[in-house]
């Protein structure tokens, strides 16, 4: 894809910063935009080649990703771009090093590191950017956000989230001052953002009404449940957002666990292709919350009824098995720090947030590239109209199936 002149100039300024601060030299002739319209809402991604000279070593080649904040002021305001980029930079600059350090301190031999290597960032207004490894060059592939995941992918993500969450509890246990510092820098920047919360509230209401309109005979309980969610949205979300921020079992969460924010490396056998490694990206709304939030987000947004009917309980159990096994390796007691019964109660309690995210994220995931908003459609009104327009009937079936499953699980709608 071609790069507009303005985008190229912004990239060149960052390239110059890399040369000065990291001794990394990017060939500005090898620049390629990574994403199509609608594939990355709050960031412009570019794939680049770079080289560096290290002491005593020959010239080293790098494959990197440059992630830059959008420059359009209207788009930045609606999507709270400054806050989101500052949060992602903080995650790479502060949180990941602490996650690695606690493992070394507790004697973990094989370090769990499910993130790209981070090189450099910029917090300069309108020039916010992150430079990280291009995981595609290491054999990873981005998940397909337009299709529900299969069992093997869901299982791998659950195990990855389990280990990721275990590290937070270890930091809380052994380095409480570090945890408190992270907590103070990871307040909810999404549900507590007035512009985004207002937009999401209106969007969820519009989409819920459309889903209810597709309910037929026999769907009365589903329609009643979705309507209950929509009517209480303005009360439920602020209350649950406050509760999850002040949760006694709070951890560092990813916050945006949709398939497009996971990269997978696959192993091919004689009969099938199986995902064996998982890399998490895009931590712009990472926050302190219950571990249940990431589980609910991933399962509600990325799985279909067939997979949940066959494997939902198993996936929750595998999450906790991965969590508790790793937490014991970190010399902590999972039954004391986060019992399985508490996880189950949190899944029920925070389900409305999971359903709320699914309501609009699944809708956006079904949009085709040509349906993404244009740069001249960046007012809140035009974005709301665009996001509320559903041209794929599979969306409504997905949401009705999810509502039915929540009823069957005994989960809250408000």
Coordinates of C-alpha atoms in Angstrom, one line a residue:
X1 CA 0.0 0.0 0.0
X2 CA 1.2 3.5 -0.8
X3 CA 2.1 5.9 2.1
X4 CA 0.8 9.4 2.0
X5 CA 3.4 12.2 2.1
X6 CA 2.4 13.3 5.5
X7 CA 2.7 9.8 6.9
X8 CA 6.1 9.4 5.3
X9 CA 7.4 12.6 6.8
X10 CA 6.2 11.6 10.3
X11 CA 8.0 8.2 9.8
X12 CA 11.2 9.9 8.7
X13 CA 11.2 12.0 11.9
X14 CA 10.9 8.8 13.9
X15 CA 13.6 7.2 11.9
X16 CA 16.0 10.0 12.7
X17 CA 15.2 9.5 16.4
X18 CA 16.0 5.8 16.1
X19 CA 19.4 6.6 14.6
X20 CA 20.2 9.0 17.5
X21 CA 18.8 7.0 20.5
X22 CA 19.1 3.4 19.5
X23 CA 21.8 3.3 16.8
X24 CA 19.4 1.6 14.5
X25 CA 19.4 2.6 10.9
X26 CA 16.2 2.2 8.9
X27 CA 16.2 2.1 5.2
X28 CA 13.4 4.6 4.5
X29 CA 13.1 3.2 1.0
X30 CA 11.7 0.0 2.4
X31 CA 8.4 1.1 4.0
X32 CA 5.1 -0.6 3.6
X33 CA 1.8 0.0 5.3
X34 CA 0.7 -3.1 7.1
X35 CA -3.1 -2.7 7.6
X36 CA -6.1 -2.2 5.4
X37 CA -8.9 0.2 6.3
X38 CA -10.8 -1.0 9.4
X39 CA -8.1 -3.4 10.5
X40 CA -6.5 -1.1 13.1
X41 CA -8.7 1.6 14.5
X42 CA -6.2 3.6 16.6
X43 CA -2.9 3.3 14.9
X44 CA -1.0 3.3 11.6
X45 CA 1.3 0.3 11.2
X46 CA 4.3 0.2 8.9
X47 CA 6.7 -2.6 8.2
X48 CA 10.4 -1.6 7.8
X49 CA 13.8 -3.0 7.4
X50 CA 16.7 -1.8 9.6
X51 CA 20.3 -2.5 10.4
X52 CA 22.6 -1.8 13.3
X53 CA 26.2 -2.1 14.2
X54 CA 26.9 -3.7 17.6
X55 CA 30.3 -3.8 19.3
X56 CA 32.3 -6.9 18.3
X57 CA 29.6 -8.0 15.9
X58 CA 28.9 -7.7 12.2
X59 CA 26.1 -5.6 10.9
X60 CA 22.7 -6.9 12.2
X61 CA 19.5 -6.8 10.2
X62 CA 16.1 -6.1 11.8
X63 CA 12.5 -6.5 10.7
X64 CA 10.5 -3.9 12.6
X65 CA 7.0 -2.6 13.0
X66 CA 6.4 1.2 13.4
X67 CA 3.1 1.9 15.1
X68 CA 2.1 5.5 14.9
X69 CA -0.9 7.4 16.3
X70 CA -3.3 8.9 13.8
X71 CA -2.7 12.6 13.0
X72 CA -6.3 13.6 12.3
X73 CA -7.5 15.6 15.3
X74 CA -11.2 14.5 15.1
X75 CA -10.2 10.9 14.9
X76 CA -7.8 11.4 17.8
X77 CA -10.5 13.0 20.0
X78 CA -13.1 10.3 19.3
X79 CA -10.8 7.5 20.0
X80 CA -8.8 9.1 22.8
X81 CA -5.6 8.4 20.9
X82 CA -3.2 10.2 23.2
X83 CA -4.2 8.3 26.2
X84 CA -4.3 5.0 24.4
X85 CA -0.7 5.4 23.0
X86 CA 0.6 6.5 26.3
X87 CA -0.9 3.4 27.9
X88 CA 0.7 1.1 25.3
X89 CA 4.0 2.8 25.7
X90 CA 3.8 2.4 29.5
X91 CA 3.0 -1.3 29.0
X92 CA 6.1 -1.9 26.9
X93 CA 8.4 0.4 28.8
X94 CA 7.4 -0.5 32.4
X95 CA 5.1 -3.4 32.7
X96 CA 6.7 -6.0 30.5
X97 CA 10.2 -5.5 32.2
X98 CA 8.5 -6.1 35.5
X99 CA 6.8 -9.2 34.2
X100 CA 10.1 -10.6 33.1
X101 CA 11.9 -9.5 36.3
X102 CA 9.5 -11.3 38.7
X103 CA 10.1 -14.5 36.7
X104 CA 13.9 -14.2 37.1
X105 CA 13.6 -13.4 40.8
X106 CA 11.4 -16.4 41.4
X107 CA 13.8 -18.7 39.5
X108 CA 11.7 -19.5 36.4
X109 CA 14.1 -21.2 34.0
X110 CA 12.1 -20.8 30.8
X111 CA 10.9 -17.2 30.8
X112 CA 7.3 -16.7 29.6
X113 CA 7.5 -13.7 27.1
X114 CA 4.4 -13.5 24.9
X115 CA 5.1 -10.0 23.6
X116 CA 7.2 -8.5 20.7
X117 CA 10.6 -7.1 21.6
X118 CA 10.3 -3.3 22.2
X119 CA 12.9 -0.9 20.9
X120 CA 11.8 2.7 21.1
X121 CA 8.8 5.0 21.6
X122 CA 7.8 8.6 21.3
X123 CA 5.2 10.4 23.4
X124 CA 5.5 13.7 21.5
X125 CA 2.1 15.0 20.7
X126 CA 0.9 14.0 17.2
X127 CA 4.1 12.0 16.9
X128 CA 3.3 9.2 19.3
X129 CA 4.8 6.0 18.1
X130 CA 6.2 2.6 19.1
X131 CA 8.9 0.5 17.4
X132 CA 8.8 -3.2 18.0
X133 CA 9.8 -6.5 16.4
X134 CA 7.9 -7.6 13.3
X135 CA 6.7 -11.0 14.5
X136 CA 5.7 -12.0 11.0
X137 CA 9.5 -12.3 10.3
X138 CA 9.6 -14.8 13.2
X139 CA 6.9 -17.0 11.7
X140 CA 3.8 -15.5 13.5
X141 CA 0.5 -14.9 11.7
X142 CA -2.2 -12.5 12.8
X143 CA -5.5 -14.1 13.8
X144 CA -8.5 -13.7 11.4
X145 CA -10.9 -11.4 13.3
X146 CA -13.7 -12.1 10.8
X147 CA -14.1 -15.7 11.7
X148 CA -14.7 -17.4 15.1
X149 CA -11.6 -19.2 16.4
X150 CA -11.3 -23.0 16.6
X151 CA -10.8 -25.0 19.8
X152 CA -7.0 -25.3 19.5
X153 CA -6.7 -21.5 19.2
X154 CA -9.1 -20.8 22.0
X155 CA -7.2 -23.3 24.2
X156 CA -3.8 -21.7 23.5
X157 CA -5.1 -18.2 24.3
X158 CA -6.7 -19.4 27.6
X159 CA -3.4 -21.0 28.7
X160 CA -1.5 -17.8 27.7
X161 CA -3.9 -15.6 29.6
X162 CA -3.6 -17.9 32.6
X163 CA 0.2 -17.5 32.8
X164 CA -0.1 -13.7 32.0
X165 CA -2.5 -13.2 34.9
X166 CA -0.4 -15.3 37.3
X167 CA 2.5 -12.9 36.9
X168 CA 0.4 -10.0 38.3
X169 CA -0.5 -12.0 41.4
X170 CA 3.2 -12.8 41.9
X171 CA 4.1 -9.1 41.6
X172 CA 1.3 -8.3 44.1
X173 CA 2.6 -10.9 46.5
X174 CA 6.3 -10.2 46.4
X175 CA 6.6 -6.6 45.1
X176 CA 3.4 -4.8 46.3
X177 CA 5.0 -1.4 45.8
X178 CA 5.6 -2.1 42.2
X179 CA 2.1 -3.4 41.7
X180 CA 0.7 -0.2 43.3
X181 CA 2.8 2.0 41.0
X182 CA 1.5 0.1 38.0
X183 CA -2.1 0.3 39.3
X184 CA -1.8 4.1 39.7
X185 CA -0.7 4.3 36.0
X186 CA -3.3 1.9 34.6
X187 CA -6.6 3.5 35.5
X188 CA -9.4 2.5 33.0
X189 CA -8.8 4.8 30.0
X190 CA -11.7 3.3 28.0
X191 CA -14.9 2.9 30.1
X192 CA -13.8 6.0 32.0
X193 CA -13.3 8.1 28.9
X194 CA -16.4 10.3 28.5
X195 CA -16.1 10.4 24.6
X196 CA -15.6 6.7 24.2
X197 CA -18.1 5.7 26.8
X198 CA -20.8 7.9 25.3
X199 CA -20.0 6.6 21.8
X200 CA -20.0 3.0 23.0
X201 CA -23.2 3.4 25.0
X202 CA -25.1 4.8 22.0
X203 CA -23.6 2.2 19.7
X204 CA -24.6 -0.7 22.0
X205 CA -28.1 0.6 22.3
X206 CA -28.5 0.9 18.5
X207 CA -27.1 -2.5 17.9
X208 CA -29.1 -4.2 20.7
X209 CA -32.3 -2.8 19.2
X210 CA -31.4 -4.2 15.8
X211 CA -30.7 -7.6 17.3
X212 CA -33.9 -7.6 19.2
X213 CA -35.8 -6.8 16.0
X214 CA -34.5 -10.0 14.5
X215 CA -35.8 -12.2 17.3
X216 CA -38.6 -14.5 16.3
X217 CA -41.0 -16.9 18.0
X218 CA -39.2 -18.8 20.7
X219 CA -36.7 -16.0 21.2
X220 CA -38.7 -14.1 23.8
X221 CA -36.2 -14.9 26.6
X222 CA -33.3 -13.8 24.4
X223 CA -35.1 -10.5 23.5
X224 CA -36.0 -9.8 27.1
X225 CA -32.4 -10.4 28.2
X226 CA -30.8 -8.1 25.5
X227 CA -33.4 -5.4 26.3
X228 CA -32.6 -5.7 30.0
X229 CA -28.9 -5.1 29.1
X230 CA -29.6 -2.2 26.8
X231 CA -32.0 -0.4 29.2
X232 CA -29.6 -0.6 32.1
X233 CA -26.4 0.1 30.2
X234 CA -25.9 3.7 31.5
X235 CA -26.1 2.4 35.1
X236 CA -24.4 -1.0 34.7
X237 CA -21.2 0.0 33.0
X238 CA -20.1 2.9 35.3
X239 CA -20.9 0.7 38.3
X240 CA -19.0 -2.3 37.1
X241 CA -16.2 -0.2 35.7
X242 CA -15.7 1.2 39.2
X243 CA -15.9 -2.2 40.8
X244 CA -13.3 -3.8 38.5
X245 CA -10.9 -0.9 39.1
X246 CA -11.1 -1.4 42.8
X247 CA -11.2 -5.2 42.7
X248 CA -9.5 -7.1 45.5
X249 CA -8.3 -9.7 42.9
X250 CA -7.3 -7.2 40.3
X251 CA -4.5 -7.9 37.8
X252 CA -2.9 -6.3 34.8
X253 CA -5.2 -7.2 32.0
X254 CA -4.7 -7.0 28.2
X255 CA -8.1 -5.2 27.9
X256 CA -8.8 -5.9 24.2
X257 CA -8.7 -9.6 23.7
X258 CA -10.0 -9.9 20.1
X259 CA -8.3 -12.2 17.6
X260 CA -6.7 -9.4 15.7
X261 CA -4.6 -8.6 18.8
X262 CA -3.0 -12.1 18.9
X263 CA -0.3 -13.5 16.7
X264 CA 0.1 -17.2 16.3
X265 CA 2.9 -19.5 15.2
X266 CA 1.7 -22.9 13.9
X267 CA 3.1 -26.4 13.8
X268 CA 2.1 -28.6 10.9
X269 CA 1.5 -32.3 11.4
X270 CA 0.6 -35.0 8.9
X271 CA -3.1 -34.4 9.6
X272 CA -3.5 -30.8 10.7
X273 CA -2.0 -27.4 11.6
X274 CA -1.9 -26.5 15.3
X275 CA -1.1 -23.2 16.9
X276 CA 1.8 -23.7 19.3
X277 CA 2.9 -20.1 20.3
X278 CA 0.9 -17.0 21.0
X279 CA 2.1 -13.4 21.0
X280 CA -0.1 -10.6 22.4
X281 CA -0.1 -7.1 20.9
X282 CA -2.1 -3.8 21.1
X283 CA -2.3 -3.2 24.8
X284 CA -3.8 0.3 24.5
X285 CA -6.6 -0.3 27.0
X286 CA -4.6 -2.5 29.4
X287 CA -5.9 -1.8 32.9
X288 CA -6.2 -3.2 36.4
X289 CA -9.3 -5.4 36.5
X290 CA -10.5 -8.9 37.4
X291 CA -8.9 -11.7 35.3
X292 CA -12.5 -12.6 34.3
X293 CA -12.6 -9.5 32.0
X294 CA -10.0 -10.8 29.5
X295 CA -11.6 -14.3 29.6
X296 CA -15.1 -12.9 28.9
X297 CA -13.8 -10.6 26.2
X298 CA -12.0 -13.3 24.3
X299 CA -14.7 -15.9 24.6
X300 CA -17.6 -13.7 23.9
X301 CA -16.0 -11.9 21.0
X302 CA -14.1 -14.7 19.3
X303 CA -16.0 -17.9 19.7
X304 CA -19.3 -19.2 18.3
X305 CA -22.1 -21.2 20.0
X306 CA -20.8 -24.5 18.6
X307 CA -17.4 -24.1 20.3
X308 CA -18.9 -22.8 23.6
X309 CA -21.5 -25.6 23.7
X310 CA -18.7 -28.2 23.4
X311 CA -15.9 -26.6 25.3
X312 CA -16.8 -23.6 27.4
X313 CA -16.4 -25.2 30.8
X314 CA -13.3 -26.9 29.7
X315 CA -11.7 -23.6 28.5
X316 CA -12.4 -22.0 31.9
X317 CA -10.9 -25.0 33.6
X318 CA -7.8 -25.0 31.3
X319 CA -7.3 -21.3 32.0
X320 CA -7.3 -21.9 35.7
X321 CA -5.0 -24.9 35.4
X322 CA -2.5 -22.9 33.5
X323 CA -2.9 -20.0 35.9
X324 CA -2.5 -22.1 39.1
X325 CA 0.4 -24.2 37.7
X326 CA 2.4 -21.2 36.8
X327 CA 1.6 -19.4 40.0
X328 CA 2.9 -22.3 42.0
X329 CA 6.1 -22.2 40.0
X330 CA 6.3 -18.5 41.1
X331 CA 6.0 -19.8 44.7
X332 CA 2.5 -18.5 45.3
X333 CA -0.7 -20.3 46.4
X334 CA -3.5 -19.9 43.8
X335 CA -6.2 -21.1 46.2
X336 CA -5.3 -18.2 48.5
X337 CA -4.7 -15.5 46.0
X338 CA -7.5 -16.3 43.5
X339 CA -9.6 -19.4 44.2
X340 CA -11.5 -21.0 41.3
X341 CA -14.8 -20.2 43.0
X342 CA -13.9 -16.5 42.9
X343 CA -13.2 -16.7 39.2
X344 CA -16.6 -18.4 38.6
X345 CA -18.4 -15.6 40.5
X346 CA -16.5 -12.9 38.6
X347 CA -17.5 -14.4 35.3
X348 CA -21.1 -14.1 36.3
X349 CA -20.7 -10.6 37.9
X350 CA -18.7 -9.0 35.1
X351 CA -20.5 -10.7 32.2
X352 CA -22.4 -7.5 31.2
X353 CA -19.0 -5.8 30.3
X354 CA -18.1 -8.8 28.2
X355 CA -21.5 -8.7 26.5
X356 CA -21.2 -5.0 25.9
X357 CA -17.8 -5.3 24.3
X358 CA -19.0 -8.2 22.1
X359 CA -22.0 -6.2 21.0
X360 CA -19.9 -3.6 19.2
X361 CA -16.6 -5.4 18.6
X362 CA -18.2 -8.3 16.8
X363 CA -20.2 -5.8 14.7
X364 CA -17.0 -4.0 13.6
X365 CA -15.2 -7.3 13.0
X366 CA -17.8 -8.1 10.3
X367 CA -17.2 -4.9 8.4
X368 CA -15.5 -5.2 5.1
X369 CA -12.5 -2.8 4.4
X370 CA -14.6 -0.8 2.0
X371 CA -17.2 -0.2 4.8
X372 CA -14.7 1.4 7.2
X373 CA -15.3 5.1 7.8
X374 CA -13.5 7.5 5.5
X375 CA -11.3 10.4 6.6
X376 CA -14.2 12.8 5.8
X377 CA -16.5 10.8 8.1
X378 CA -14.8 11.4 11.4
X379 CA -17.5 13.3 13.3
X380 CA -19.0 11.4 16.2
X381 CA -22.4 11.4 14.5
X382 CA -21.0 10.0 11.2
X383 CA -18.9 7.4 13.0
X384 CA -21.9 6.3 15.1
X385 CA -24.0 5.9 11.9
X386 CA -21.2 3.9 10.2
X387 CA -20.6 1.6 13.2
X388 CA -24.3 1.0 13.7
X389 CA -24.9 -0.1 10.1
X390 CA -24.8 -3.9 9.9
X391 CA -24.7 -5.6 6.5
X392 CA -24.0 -9.1 7.6
X393 CA -26.8 -11.2 9.1
X394 CA -24.3 -13.5 10.8
X395 CA -23.8 -10.7 13.4
X396 CA -27.3 -10.9 14.7
X397 CA -27.2 -14.7 15.0
X398 CA -23.9 -14.5 16.9
X399 CA -25.3 -12.1 19.4
X400 CA -28.5 -14.0 19.9
X401 CA -26.5 -17.2 20.4
X402 CA -24.3 -15.4 23.0
X403 CA -27.3 -14.0 24.8
X404 CA -28.8 -17.5 25.0
X405 CA -25.6 -18.9 26.3
X406 CA -25.4 -16.2 29.0
X407 CA -28.9 -17.2 30.1
X408 CA -27.9 -20.8 30.3
X409 CA -24.8 -20.0 32.3
X410 CA -26.8 -18.0 34.7
X411 CA -24.7 -14.8 34.0
X412 CA -25.9 -11.3 34.7
X413 CA -27.1 -8.9 32.0
X414 CA -27.0 -5.9 34.2

